[in-house]
Structure formats: C-alpha cells, structure tokens
PDB file of C-alpha atoms in Angstrom:
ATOM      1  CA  UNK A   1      -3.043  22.927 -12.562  1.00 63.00           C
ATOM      2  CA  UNK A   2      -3.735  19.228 -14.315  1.00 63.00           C
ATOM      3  CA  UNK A   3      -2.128  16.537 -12.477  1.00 67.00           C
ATOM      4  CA  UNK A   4      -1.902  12.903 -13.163  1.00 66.00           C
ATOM      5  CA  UNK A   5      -2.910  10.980 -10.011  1.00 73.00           C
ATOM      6  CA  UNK A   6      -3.283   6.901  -9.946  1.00 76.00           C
ATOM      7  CA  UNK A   7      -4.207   4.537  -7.314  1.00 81.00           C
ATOM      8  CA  UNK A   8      -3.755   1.454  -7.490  1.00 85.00           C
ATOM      9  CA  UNK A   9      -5.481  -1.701  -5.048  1.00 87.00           C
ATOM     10  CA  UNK A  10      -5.792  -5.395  -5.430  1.00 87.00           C
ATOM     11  CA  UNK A  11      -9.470  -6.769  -5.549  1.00 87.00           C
ATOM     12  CA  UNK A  12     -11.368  -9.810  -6.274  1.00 86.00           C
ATOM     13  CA  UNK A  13     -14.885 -10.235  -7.215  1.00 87.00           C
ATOM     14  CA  UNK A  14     -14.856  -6.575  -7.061  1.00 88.00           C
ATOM     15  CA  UNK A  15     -13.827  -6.434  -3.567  1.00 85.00           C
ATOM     16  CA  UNK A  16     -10.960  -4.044  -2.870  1.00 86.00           C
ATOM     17  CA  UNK A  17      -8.347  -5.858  -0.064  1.00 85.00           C
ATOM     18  CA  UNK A  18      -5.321  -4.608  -0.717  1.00 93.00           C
ATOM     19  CA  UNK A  19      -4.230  -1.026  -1.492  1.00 93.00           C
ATOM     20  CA  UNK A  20      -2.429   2.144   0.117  1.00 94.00           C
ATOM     21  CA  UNK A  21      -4.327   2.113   3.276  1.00 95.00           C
ATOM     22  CA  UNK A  22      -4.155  -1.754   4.388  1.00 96.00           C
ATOM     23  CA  UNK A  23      -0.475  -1.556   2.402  1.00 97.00           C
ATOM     24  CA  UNK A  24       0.052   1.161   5.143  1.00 97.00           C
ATOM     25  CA  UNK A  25      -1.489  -0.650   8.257  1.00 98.00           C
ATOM     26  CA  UNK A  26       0.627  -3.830   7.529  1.00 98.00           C
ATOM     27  CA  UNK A  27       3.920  -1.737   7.566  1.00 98.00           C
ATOM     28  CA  UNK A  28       2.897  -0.413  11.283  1.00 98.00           C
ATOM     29  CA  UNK A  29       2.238  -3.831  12.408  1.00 97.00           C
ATOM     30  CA  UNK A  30       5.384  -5.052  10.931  1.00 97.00           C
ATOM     31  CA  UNK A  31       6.753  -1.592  13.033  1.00 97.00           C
ATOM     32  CA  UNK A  32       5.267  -1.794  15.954  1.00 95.00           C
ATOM     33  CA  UNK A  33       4.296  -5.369  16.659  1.00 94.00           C
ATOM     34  CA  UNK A  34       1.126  -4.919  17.604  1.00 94.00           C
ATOM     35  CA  UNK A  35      -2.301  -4.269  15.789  1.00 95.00           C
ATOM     36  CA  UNK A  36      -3.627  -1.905  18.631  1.00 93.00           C
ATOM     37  CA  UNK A  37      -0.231   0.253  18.087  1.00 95.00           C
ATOM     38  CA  UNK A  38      -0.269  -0.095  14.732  1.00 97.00           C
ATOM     39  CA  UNK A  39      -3.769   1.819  14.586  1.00 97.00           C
ATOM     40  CA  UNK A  40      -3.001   4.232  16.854  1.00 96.00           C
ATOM     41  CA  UNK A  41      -0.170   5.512  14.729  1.00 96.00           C
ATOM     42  CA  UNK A  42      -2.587   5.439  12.014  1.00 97.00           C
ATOM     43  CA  UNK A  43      -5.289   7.232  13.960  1.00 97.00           C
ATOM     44  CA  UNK A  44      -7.601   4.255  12.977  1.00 97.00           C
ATOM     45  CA  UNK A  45      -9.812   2.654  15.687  1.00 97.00           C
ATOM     46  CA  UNK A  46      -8.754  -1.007  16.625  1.00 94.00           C
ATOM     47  CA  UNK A  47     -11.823  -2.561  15.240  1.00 96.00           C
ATOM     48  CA  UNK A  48     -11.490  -0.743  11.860  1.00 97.00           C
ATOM     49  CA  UNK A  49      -7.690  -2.190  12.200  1.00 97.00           C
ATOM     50  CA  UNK A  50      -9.039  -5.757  13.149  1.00 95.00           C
ATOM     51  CA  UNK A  51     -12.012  -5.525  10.166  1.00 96.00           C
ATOM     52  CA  UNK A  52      -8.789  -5.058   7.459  1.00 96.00           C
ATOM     53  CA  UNK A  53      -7.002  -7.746   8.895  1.00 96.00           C
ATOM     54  CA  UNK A  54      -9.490  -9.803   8.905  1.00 95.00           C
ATOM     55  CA  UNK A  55     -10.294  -8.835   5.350  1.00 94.00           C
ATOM     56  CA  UNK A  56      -6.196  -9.194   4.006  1.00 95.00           C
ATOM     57  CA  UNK A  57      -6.147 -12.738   6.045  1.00 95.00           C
ATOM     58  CA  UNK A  58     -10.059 -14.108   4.307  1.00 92.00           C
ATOM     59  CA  UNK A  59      -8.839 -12.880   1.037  1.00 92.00           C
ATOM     60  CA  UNK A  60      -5.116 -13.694   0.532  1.00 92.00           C
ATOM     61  CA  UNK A  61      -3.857 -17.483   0.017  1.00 92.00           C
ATOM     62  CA  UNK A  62      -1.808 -17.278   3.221  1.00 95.00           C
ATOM     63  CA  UNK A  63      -2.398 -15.292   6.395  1.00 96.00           C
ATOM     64  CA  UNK A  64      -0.573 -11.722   5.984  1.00 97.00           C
ATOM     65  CA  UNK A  65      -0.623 -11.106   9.515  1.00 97.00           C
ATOM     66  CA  UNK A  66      -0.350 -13.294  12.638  1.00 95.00           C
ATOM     67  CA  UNK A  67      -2.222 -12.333  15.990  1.00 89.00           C
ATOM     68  CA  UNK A  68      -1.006 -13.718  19.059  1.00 86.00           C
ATOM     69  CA  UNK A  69      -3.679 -13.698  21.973  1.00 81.00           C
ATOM     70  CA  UNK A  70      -3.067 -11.698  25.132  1.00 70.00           C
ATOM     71  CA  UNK A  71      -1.089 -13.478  28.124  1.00 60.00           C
ATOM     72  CA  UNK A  72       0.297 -12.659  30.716  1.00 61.00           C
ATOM     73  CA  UNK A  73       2.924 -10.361  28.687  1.00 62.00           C
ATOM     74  CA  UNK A  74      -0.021  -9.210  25.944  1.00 67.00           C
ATOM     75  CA  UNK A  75      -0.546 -10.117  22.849  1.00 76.00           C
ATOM     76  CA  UNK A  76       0.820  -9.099  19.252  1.00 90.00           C
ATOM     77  CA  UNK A  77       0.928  -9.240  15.867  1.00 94.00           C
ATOM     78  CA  UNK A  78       3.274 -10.109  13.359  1.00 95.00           C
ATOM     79  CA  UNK A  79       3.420  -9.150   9.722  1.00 97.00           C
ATOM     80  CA  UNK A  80       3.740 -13.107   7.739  1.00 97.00           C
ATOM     81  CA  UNK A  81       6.673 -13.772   5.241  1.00 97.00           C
ATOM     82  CA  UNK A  82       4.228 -13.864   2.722  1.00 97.00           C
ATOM     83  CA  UNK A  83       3.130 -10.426   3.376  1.00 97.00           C
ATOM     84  CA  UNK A  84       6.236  -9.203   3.254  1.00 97.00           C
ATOM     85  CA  UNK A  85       6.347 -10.342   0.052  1.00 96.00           C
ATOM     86  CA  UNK A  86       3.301  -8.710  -0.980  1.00 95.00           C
ATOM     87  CA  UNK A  87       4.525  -5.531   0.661  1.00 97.00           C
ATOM     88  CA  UNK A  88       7.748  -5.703  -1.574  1.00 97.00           C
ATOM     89  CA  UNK A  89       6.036  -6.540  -4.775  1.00 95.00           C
ATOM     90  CA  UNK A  90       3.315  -4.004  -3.799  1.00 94.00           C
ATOM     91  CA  UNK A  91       5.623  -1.000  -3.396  1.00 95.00           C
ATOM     92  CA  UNK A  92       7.649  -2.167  -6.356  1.00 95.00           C
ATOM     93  CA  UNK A  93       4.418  -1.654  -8.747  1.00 93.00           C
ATOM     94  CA  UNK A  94       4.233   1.640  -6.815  1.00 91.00           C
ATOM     95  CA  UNK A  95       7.623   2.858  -7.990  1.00 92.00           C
ATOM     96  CA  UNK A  96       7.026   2.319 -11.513  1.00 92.00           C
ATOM     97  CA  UNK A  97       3.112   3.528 -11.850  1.00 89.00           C
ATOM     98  CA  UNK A  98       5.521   6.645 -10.185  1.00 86.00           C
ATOM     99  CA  UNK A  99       8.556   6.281 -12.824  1.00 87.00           C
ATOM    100  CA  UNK A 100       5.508   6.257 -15.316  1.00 86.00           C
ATOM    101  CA  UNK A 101       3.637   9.090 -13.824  1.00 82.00           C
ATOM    102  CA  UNK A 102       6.643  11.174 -13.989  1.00 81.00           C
ATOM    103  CA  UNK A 103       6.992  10.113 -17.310  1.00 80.00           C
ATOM    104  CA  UNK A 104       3.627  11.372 -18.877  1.00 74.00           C
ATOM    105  CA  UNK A 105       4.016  14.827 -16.809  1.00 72.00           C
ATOM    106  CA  UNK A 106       5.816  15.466 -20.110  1.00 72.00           C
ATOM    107  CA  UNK A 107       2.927  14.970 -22.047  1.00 71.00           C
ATOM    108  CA  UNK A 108       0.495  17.140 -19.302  1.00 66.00           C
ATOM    109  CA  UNK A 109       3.339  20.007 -20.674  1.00 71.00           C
ATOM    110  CA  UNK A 110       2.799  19.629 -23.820  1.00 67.00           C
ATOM    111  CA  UNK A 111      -1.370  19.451 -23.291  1.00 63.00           C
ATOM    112  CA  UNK A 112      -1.054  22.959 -21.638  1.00 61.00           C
TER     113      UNK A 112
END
C-alpha cells in the first residue's frame, strides 16, 4: 500500500535540533517537571535527555528549558515561555503538513 509519510525538524548549519523526538521530550518535561521523569516516560536514558537539552538550549535564541539544581527538595526542570511557543507553532505546522497529507491521499487514489 503507498503512503505519504513527512517529517518535519528544524536545523541549522545542517544540524537537526528540533523535531518529533525533542518536540516530544519537551512536552514530558513541561508534564512532569523534571528531566529525569521526563525520560523515563520516554524510555530514554537521562544523559541522552540532558545531550537534547543541551542541544535545544545551544541552538535556540532563548533557553527552552530551565534546570533547577538538586536541594534539599531535588531539582527540576521547567519547559521556558519561549518553548512553549515553539511547541505551539511546532504542532501547528504539524496539523497542516497533516491537513495536507490528507489532502494528497486523493491523489495516491488516483495513482493506484
């Protein structure tokens, strides 16, 4: 069966940084308030978690995601403003590659 499929990721310098899967990790943090949680949920190790982090905070204008340092009631993380402003526009491209996708199905039809 022919399908249409698309991803779509932000990159610079031919770098991906932003896509599905860090797209994904910030909506856990945002969840859960903490990185450690957030990759357990998406049975990702910590330091993979920490290494896209890392990556979304060196690459984007403003930090995405906030980690507080461990205390004496632990640490946490906290999804920025910004990112959720990212996450909004991010998932509104989303919905229209989708609207699109469902679109051109028609055409798959008529390829058949």
């Amino acid at each position: 069966m022919k399908q249409l499929k698309f991803k779509c990721w932000i990159e610079e310098d031919g770098e991906k940084y932003y896509g599905p899967g860090p797209h994904e990790l910030l909506k856990q943090i945002q969840k859960e308030g903490s990185l450690s949680k957030a990759a357990e949920q998406m049975h990702m190790s910590y330091k993979k978690a920490w290494a896209v982090v890392q990556r979304l905070n060196q690459f984007s204008e403003k930090a995405l995601v906030i980690l507080k340092k461990g205390g004496q009631h632990g640490g946490g993380a906290e999804v920025s403003l910004y990112a959720l402003e990212i996450m909004k526009e991010y998932e509104n491209l989303q919905l229209k590659v989708g609207q699109l996708i469902i679109q051109e199905k028609k055409l798959l039809k008529v390829l058949k």
